[in-house]
Short mmCIF file of C-alpha atoms in Angstrom, two decimals:
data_model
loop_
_atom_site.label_atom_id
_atom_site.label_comp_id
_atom_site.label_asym_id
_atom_site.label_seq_id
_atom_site.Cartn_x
_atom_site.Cartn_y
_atom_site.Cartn_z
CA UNK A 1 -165.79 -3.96 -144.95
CA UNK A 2 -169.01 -5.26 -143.35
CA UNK A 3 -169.86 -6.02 -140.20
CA UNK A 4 -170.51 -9.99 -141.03
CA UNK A 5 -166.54 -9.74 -142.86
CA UNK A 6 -164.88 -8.10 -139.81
CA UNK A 7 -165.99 -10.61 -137.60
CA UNK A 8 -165.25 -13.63 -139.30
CA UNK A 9 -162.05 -12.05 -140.00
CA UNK A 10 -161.50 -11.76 -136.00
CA UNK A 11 -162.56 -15.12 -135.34
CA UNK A 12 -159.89 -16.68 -138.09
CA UNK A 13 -157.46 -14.31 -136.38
CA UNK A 14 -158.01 -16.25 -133.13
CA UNK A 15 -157.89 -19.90 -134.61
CA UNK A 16 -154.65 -19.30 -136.11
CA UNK A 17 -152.87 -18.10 -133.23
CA UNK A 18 -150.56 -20.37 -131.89
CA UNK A 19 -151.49 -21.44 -128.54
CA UNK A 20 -147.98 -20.28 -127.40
CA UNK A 21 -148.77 -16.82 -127.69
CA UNK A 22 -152.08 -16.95 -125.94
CA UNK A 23 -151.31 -19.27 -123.26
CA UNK A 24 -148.56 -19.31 -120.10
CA UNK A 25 -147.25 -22.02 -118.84
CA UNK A 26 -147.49 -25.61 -119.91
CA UNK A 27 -149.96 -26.79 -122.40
CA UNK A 28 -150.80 -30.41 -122.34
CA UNK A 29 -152.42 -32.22 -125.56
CA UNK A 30 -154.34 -35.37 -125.66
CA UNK A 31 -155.59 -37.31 -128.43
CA UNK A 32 -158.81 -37.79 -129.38
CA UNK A 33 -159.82 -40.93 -127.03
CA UNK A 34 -160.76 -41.49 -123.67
CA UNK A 35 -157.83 -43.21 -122.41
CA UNK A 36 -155.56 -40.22 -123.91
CA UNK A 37 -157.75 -37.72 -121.95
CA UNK A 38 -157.75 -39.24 -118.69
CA UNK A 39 -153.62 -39.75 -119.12
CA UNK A 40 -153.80 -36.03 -119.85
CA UNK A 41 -156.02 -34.91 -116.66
CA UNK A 42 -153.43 -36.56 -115.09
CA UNK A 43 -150.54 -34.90 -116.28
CA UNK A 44 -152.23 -31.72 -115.62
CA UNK A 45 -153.08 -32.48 -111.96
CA UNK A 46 -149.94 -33.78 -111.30
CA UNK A 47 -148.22 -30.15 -113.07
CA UNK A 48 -150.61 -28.40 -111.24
CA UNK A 49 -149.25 -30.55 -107.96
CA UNK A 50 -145.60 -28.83 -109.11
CA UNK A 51 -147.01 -25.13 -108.73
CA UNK A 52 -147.26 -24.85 -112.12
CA UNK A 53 -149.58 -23.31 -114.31
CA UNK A 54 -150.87 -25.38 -117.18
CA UNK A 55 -154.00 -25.57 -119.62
CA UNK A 56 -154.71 -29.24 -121.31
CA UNK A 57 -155.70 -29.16 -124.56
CA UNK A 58 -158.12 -32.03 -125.23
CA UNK A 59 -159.55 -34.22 -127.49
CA UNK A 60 -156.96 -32.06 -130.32
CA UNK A 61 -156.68 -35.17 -132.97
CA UNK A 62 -154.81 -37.92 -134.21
CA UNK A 63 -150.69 -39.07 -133.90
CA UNK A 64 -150.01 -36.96 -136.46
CA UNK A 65 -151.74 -33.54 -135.54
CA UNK A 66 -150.99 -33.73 -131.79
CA UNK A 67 -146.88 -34.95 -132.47
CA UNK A 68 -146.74 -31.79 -135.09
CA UNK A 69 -147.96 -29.64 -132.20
CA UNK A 70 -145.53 -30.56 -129.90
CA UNK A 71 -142.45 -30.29 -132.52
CA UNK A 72 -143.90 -26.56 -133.06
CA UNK A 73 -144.24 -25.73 -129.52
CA UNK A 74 -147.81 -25.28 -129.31
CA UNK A 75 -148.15 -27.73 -126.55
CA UNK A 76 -145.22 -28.86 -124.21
CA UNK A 77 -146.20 -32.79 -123.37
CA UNK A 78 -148.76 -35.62 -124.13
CA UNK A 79 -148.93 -38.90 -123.72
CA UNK A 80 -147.91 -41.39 -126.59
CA UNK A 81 -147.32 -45.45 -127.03
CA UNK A 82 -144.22 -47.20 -128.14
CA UNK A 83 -145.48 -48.65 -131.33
CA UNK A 84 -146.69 -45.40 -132.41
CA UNK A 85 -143.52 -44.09 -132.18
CA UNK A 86 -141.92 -46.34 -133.84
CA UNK A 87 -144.12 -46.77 -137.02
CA UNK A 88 -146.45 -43.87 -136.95
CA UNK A 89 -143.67 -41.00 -136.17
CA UNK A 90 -139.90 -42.31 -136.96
CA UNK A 91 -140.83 -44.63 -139.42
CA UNK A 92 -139.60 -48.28 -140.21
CA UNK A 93 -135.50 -46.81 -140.51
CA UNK A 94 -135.47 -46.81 -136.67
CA UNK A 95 -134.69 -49.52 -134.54
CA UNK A 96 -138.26 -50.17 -132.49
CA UNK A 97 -135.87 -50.61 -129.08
CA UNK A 98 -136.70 -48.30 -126.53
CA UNK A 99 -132.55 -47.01 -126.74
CA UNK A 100 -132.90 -45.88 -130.41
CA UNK A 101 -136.40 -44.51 -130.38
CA UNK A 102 -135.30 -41.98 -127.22
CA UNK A 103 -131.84 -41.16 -129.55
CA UNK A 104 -133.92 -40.38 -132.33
CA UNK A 105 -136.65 -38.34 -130.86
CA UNK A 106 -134.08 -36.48 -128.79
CA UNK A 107 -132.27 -35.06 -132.32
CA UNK A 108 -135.89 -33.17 -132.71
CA UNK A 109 -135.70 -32.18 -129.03
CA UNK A 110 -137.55 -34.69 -127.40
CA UNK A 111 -137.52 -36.69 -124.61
CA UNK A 112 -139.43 -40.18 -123.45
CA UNK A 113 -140.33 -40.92 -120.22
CA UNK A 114 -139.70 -44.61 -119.62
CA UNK A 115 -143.17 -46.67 -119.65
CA UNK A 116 -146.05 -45.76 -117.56
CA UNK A 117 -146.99 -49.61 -116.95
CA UNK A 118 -149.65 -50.45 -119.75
CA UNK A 119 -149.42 -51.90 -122.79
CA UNK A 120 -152.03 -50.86 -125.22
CA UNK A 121 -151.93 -52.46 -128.17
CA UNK A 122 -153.92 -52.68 -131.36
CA UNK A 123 -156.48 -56.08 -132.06
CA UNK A 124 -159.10 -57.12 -134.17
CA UNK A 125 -162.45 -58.01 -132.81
CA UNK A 126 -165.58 -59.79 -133.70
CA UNK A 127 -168.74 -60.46 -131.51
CA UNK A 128 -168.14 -63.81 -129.92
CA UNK A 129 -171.37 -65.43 -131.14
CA UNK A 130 -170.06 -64.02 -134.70
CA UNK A 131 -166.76 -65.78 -134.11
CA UNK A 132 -167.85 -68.91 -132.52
CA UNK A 133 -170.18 -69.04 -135.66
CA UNK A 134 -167.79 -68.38 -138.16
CA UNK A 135 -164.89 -70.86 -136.32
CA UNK A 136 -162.59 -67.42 -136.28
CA UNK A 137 -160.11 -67.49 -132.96
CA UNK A 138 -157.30 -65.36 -134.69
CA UNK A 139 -156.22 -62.85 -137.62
CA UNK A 140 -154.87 -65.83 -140.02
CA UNK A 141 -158.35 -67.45 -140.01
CA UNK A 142 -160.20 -64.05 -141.75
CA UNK A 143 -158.07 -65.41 -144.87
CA UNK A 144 -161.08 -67.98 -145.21
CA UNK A 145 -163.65 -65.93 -144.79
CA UNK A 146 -163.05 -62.83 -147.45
CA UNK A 147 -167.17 -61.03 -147.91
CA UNK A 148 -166.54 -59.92 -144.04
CA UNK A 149 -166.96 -56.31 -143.80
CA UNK A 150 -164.42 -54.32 -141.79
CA UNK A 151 -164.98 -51.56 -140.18
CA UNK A 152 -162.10 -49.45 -138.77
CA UNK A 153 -161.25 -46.54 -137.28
CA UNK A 154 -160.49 -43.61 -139.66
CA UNK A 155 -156.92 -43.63 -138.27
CA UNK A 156 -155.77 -47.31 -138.19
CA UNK A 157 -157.32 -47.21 -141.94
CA UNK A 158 -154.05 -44.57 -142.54
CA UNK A 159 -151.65 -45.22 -140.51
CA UNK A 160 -148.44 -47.46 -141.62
CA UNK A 161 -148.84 -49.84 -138.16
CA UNK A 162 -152.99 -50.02 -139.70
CA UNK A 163 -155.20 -51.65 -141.71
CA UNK A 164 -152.69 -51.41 -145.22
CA UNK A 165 -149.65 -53.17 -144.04
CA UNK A 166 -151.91 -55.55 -141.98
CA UNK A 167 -153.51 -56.79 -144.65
CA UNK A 168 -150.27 -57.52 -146.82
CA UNK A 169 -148.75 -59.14 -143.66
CA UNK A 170 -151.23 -61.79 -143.53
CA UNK A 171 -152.43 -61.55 -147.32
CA UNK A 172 -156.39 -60.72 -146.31
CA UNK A 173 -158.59 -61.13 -149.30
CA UNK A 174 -161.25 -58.70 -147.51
CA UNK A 175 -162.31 -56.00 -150.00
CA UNK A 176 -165.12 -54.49 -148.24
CA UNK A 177 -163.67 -51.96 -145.50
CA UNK A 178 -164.40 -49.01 -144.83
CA UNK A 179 -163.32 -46.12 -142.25
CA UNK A 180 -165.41 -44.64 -139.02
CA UNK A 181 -165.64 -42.97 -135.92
CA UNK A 182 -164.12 -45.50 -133.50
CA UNK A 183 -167.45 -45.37 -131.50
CA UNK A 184 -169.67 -45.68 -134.40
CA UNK A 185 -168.15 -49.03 -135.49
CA UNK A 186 -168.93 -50.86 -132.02
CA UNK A 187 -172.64 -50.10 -132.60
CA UNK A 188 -172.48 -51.06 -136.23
CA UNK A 189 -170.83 -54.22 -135.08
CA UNK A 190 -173.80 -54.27 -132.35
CA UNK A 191 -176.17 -53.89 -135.17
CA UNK A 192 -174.30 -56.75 -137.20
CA UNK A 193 -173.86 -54.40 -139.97
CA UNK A 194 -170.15 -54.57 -139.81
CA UNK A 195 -167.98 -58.23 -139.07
CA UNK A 196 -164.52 -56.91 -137.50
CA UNK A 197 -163.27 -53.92 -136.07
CA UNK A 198 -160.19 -52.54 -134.98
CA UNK A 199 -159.97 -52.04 -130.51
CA UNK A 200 -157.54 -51.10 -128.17
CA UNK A 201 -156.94 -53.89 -125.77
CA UNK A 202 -157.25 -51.30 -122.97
CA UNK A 203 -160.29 -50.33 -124.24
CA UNK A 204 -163.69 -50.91 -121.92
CA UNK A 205 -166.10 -51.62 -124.27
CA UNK A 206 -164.47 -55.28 -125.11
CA UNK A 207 -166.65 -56.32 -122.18
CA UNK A 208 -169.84 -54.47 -122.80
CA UNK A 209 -169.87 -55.65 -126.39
CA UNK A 210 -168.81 -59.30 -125.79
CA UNK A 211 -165.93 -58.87 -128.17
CA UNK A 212 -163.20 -61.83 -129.19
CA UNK A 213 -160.41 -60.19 -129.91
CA UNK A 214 -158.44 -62.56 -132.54
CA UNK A 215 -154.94 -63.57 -131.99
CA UNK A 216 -152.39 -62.43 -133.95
CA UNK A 217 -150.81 -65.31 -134.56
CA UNK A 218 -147.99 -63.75 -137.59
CA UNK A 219 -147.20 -61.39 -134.86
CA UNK A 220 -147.89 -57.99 -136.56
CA UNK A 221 -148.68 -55.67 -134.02
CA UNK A 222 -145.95 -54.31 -131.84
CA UNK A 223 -146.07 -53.28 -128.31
CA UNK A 224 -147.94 -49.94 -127.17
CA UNK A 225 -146.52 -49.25 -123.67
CA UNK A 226 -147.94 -45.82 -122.56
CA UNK A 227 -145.17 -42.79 -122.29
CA UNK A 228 -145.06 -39.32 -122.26
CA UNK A 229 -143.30 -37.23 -124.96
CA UNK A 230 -142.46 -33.89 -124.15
CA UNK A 231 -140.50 -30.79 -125.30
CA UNK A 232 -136.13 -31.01 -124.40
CA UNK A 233 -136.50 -27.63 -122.91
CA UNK A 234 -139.42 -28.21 -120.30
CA UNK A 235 -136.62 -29.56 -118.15
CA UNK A 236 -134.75 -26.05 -118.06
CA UNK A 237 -137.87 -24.10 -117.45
CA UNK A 238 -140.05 -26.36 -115.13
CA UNK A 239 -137.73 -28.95 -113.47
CA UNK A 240 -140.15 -29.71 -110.80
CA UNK A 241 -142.81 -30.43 -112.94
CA UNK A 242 -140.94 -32.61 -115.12
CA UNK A 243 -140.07 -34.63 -111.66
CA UNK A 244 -143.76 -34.63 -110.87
CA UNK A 245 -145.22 -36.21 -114.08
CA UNK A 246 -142.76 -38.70 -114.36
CA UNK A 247 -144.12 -39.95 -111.02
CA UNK A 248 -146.60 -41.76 -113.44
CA UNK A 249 -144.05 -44.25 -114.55
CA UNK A 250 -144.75 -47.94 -113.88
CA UNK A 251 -147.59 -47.37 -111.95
CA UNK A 252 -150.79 -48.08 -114.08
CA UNK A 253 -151.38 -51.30 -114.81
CA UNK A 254 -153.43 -52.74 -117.95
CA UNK A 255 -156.24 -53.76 -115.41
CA UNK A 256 -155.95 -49.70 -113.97
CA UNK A 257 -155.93 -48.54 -117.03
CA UNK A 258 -159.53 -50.25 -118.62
CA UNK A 259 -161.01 -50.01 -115.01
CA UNK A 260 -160.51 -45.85 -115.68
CA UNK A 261 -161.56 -46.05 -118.89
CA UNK A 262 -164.56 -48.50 -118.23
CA UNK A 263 -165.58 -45.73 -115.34
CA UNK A 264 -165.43 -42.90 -118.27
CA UNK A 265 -167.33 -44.79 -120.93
CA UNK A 266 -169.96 -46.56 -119.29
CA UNK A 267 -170.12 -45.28 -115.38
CA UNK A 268 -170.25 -41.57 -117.18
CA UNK A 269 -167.80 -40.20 -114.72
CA UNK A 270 -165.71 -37.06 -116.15
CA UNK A 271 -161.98 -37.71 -117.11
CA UNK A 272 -160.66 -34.76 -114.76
CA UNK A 273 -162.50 -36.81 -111.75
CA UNK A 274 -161.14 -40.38 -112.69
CA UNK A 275 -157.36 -39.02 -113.22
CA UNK A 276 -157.83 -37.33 -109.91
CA UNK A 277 -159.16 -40.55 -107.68
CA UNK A 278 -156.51 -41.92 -109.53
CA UNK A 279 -153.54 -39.92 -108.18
CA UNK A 280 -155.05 -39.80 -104.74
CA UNK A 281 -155.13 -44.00 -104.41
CA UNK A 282 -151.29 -44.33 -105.93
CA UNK A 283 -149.77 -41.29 -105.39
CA UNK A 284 -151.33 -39.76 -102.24
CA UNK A 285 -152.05 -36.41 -104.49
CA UNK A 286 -154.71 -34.30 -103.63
CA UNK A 287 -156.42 -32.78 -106.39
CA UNK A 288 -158.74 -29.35 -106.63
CA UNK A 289 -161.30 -29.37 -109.35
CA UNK A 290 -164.03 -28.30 -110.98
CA UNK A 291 -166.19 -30.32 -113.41
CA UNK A 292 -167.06 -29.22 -116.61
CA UNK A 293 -170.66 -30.32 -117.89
CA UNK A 294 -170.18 -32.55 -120.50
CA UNK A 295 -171.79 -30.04 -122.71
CA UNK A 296 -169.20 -27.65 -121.45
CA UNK A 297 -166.09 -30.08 -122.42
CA UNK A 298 -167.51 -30.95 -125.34
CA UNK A 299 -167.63 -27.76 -126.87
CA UNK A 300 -164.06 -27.12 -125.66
CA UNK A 301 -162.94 -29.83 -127.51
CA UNK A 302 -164.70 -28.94 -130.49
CA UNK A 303 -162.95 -25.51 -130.51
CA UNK A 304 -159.38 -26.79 -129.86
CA UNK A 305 -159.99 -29.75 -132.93
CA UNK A 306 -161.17 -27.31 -134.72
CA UNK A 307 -158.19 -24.35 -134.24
CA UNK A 308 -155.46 -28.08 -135.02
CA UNK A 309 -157.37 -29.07 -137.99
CA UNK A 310 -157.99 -25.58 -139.54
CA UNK A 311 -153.83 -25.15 -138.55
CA UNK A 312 -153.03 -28.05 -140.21
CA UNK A 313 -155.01 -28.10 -143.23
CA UNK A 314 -153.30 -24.14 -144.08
CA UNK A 315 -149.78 -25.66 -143.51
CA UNK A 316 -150.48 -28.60 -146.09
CA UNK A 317 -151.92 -26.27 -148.44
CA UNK A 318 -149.01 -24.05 -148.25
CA UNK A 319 -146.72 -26.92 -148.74
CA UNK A 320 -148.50 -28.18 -151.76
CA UNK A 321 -148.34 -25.19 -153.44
CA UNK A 322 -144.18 -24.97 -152.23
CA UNK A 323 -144.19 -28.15 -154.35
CA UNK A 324 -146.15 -27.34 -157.14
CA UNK A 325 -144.15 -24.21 -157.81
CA UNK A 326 -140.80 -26.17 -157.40
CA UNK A 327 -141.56 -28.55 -159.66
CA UNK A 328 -143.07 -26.65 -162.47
CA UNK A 329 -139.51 -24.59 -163.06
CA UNK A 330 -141.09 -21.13 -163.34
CA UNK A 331 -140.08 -18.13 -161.97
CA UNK A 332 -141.43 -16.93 -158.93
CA UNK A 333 -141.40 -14.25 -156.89
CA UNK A 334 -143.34 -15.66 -153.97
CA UNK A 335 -141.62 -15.74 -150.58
CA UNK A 336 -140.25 -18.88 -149.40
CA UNK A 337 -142.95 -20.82 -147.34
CA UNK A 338 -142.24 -20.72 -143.14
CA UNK A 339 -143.69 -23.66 -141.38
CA UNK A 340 -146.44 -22.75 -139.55
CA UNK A 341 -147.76 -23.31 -135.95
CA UNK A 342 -150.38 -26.81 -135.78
CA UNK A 343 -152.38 -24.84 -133.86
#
């Protein structure tokens, strides 16, 4: 074995270890937007506040990663929205009341904080001299209009609550769309190189960009409200931490919520620093911190991503091939397939 072999071997060793076995404590995930992060800092600080040792996981990916990871164990809590829950994760068979979504994430052994305050829901957006221009104030009117380009997040493009049933729900003739980095498709819409884009309505570039954001008049989108999902058992093992985070329900407004992402975003303040001002003005909580450089954080974030998605990517190969040898009817001796760790 060569040198070059041994260490790559080492290094895949390492980014397929579940984070359980190389962290103590709790491990807190995010998604991979500012608003997530800064809800995560906050959970951490607020842990932290609780004597309690914890590591947050940033940036890790989308619903689907970041939910797998907590089902596994490989983190313990991270914050989620109502509508995500009920389309993206349960799926259309369950009831989108608060009542039935806590039932039926508490038969996979987790719980749901009630809402945090916020309500962060999806929207389409145009530039305002595009819209004025075009005579466009809400989703129904892009029917008339159907050579617009849209340009949407990689994630709304797949997910159920997205782009696909959208379009049937208000029968959009729109052919040319295409999927992007979330960040990328403001300045393409800057540029004019795009028509419409997808936004959170918490989001705190709607101002910088001088976005309308359409109505949606057929009522498609559901309500966001910010929670926090976390593992059944973190009760039993950190019961004073559980009482500490759920100080952060019903206390962050809408208007809270964009003003911390706005100073992320466009004041270029760090996520750990907002979350703790944050928790000082509302909850009187004192937090102890050290920045990160952004070149720092971002190459954290990198490596986490990069230990989900390489996680993630083995587990659906592995269950591909489960099907493929199910369904072909021939003998095999291979072992039956385990599910594996996200991260």
């Amino acid at each position: 074995m060569t040198r070059v072999t041994a260490v790559v071997l080492l290094l895949l060793a390492v980014a397929f270890t579940p984070l359980s076995c190389r962290s103590t404590g709790i491990k807190v995930g995010s998604k991979k937007f500012t608003e997530s992060v800064v809800l995560g800092e906050m959970i951490k600080s607020l842990a932290e506040d609780a004597k309690v040792p914890v590591t947050h996981y940033r940036e890790l990916g989308g619903t689907k990663l970041v939910y797998q990871a907590l089902l596994n164990g490989d983190i313990d809590v991270y914050p989620e929205y109502t509508g995500t829950i009920a389309e993206e994760i349960l799926g259309a068979d369950v009831a989108d009341s608060q009542a039935a979504m806590r039932d039926a994430l508490a038969a996979r052994d987790v719980l749901m904080s009630r809402p945090l305050g916020f309500n962060n829901t999806y929207a389409l957006g145009l530039l305002k001299s595009r819209a004025s221009e075009l005579g466009i104030e809400k989703v129904s009117d892009l029917v008339r209009h159907p050579d617009l380009i849209l340009g949407f997040s990689n994630e709304f493009v797949d997910r159920e609550d997205g782009w696909k049933n959208l379009k049937r729900h208000y029968d959009l003739p729109q052919r040319n769309v295409s999927g992007l980095d979330h960040d990328l498709a403001y300045r393409q819409l800057e540029l004019g190189a795009i028509d419409v884009i997808d936004v959170y309505t918490t989001d705190a570039k709607i101002g910088i960009y001088d976005l309308k954001l359409l109505e949606d008049d057929l009522n498609y989108f559901p309500r966001y409200e910010a929670v926090l999902l976390y593992r059944a058992d973190l009760a039993a093992r950190y019961p004073d931490m559980i009482d500490s985070i759920l100080r952060l329900e019903g206390i962050i407004s809408e208007t809270k919520m964009m003003t911390a992402n706005s100073r992320v975003e466009l004041d270029r303040v760090s996520e750990t620093r907002v979350a703790a001002e944050f928790l000082d003005g509302e909850l009187g909580v004192t937090v102890e911190f050290e920045e990160e450089t952004r070149s720092e954080e971002h190459t954290s974030e990198l490596q986490s991503r990069r230990k989900l998605v390489c996680r993630h990517l083995l587990e659906k190969k592995k269950k591909n091939e489960k099907k493929k040898i199910t369904t072909s009817g021939e003998d095999s001796e291979t072992e039956p397939l385990h599910s594996h760790s996200v991260l």
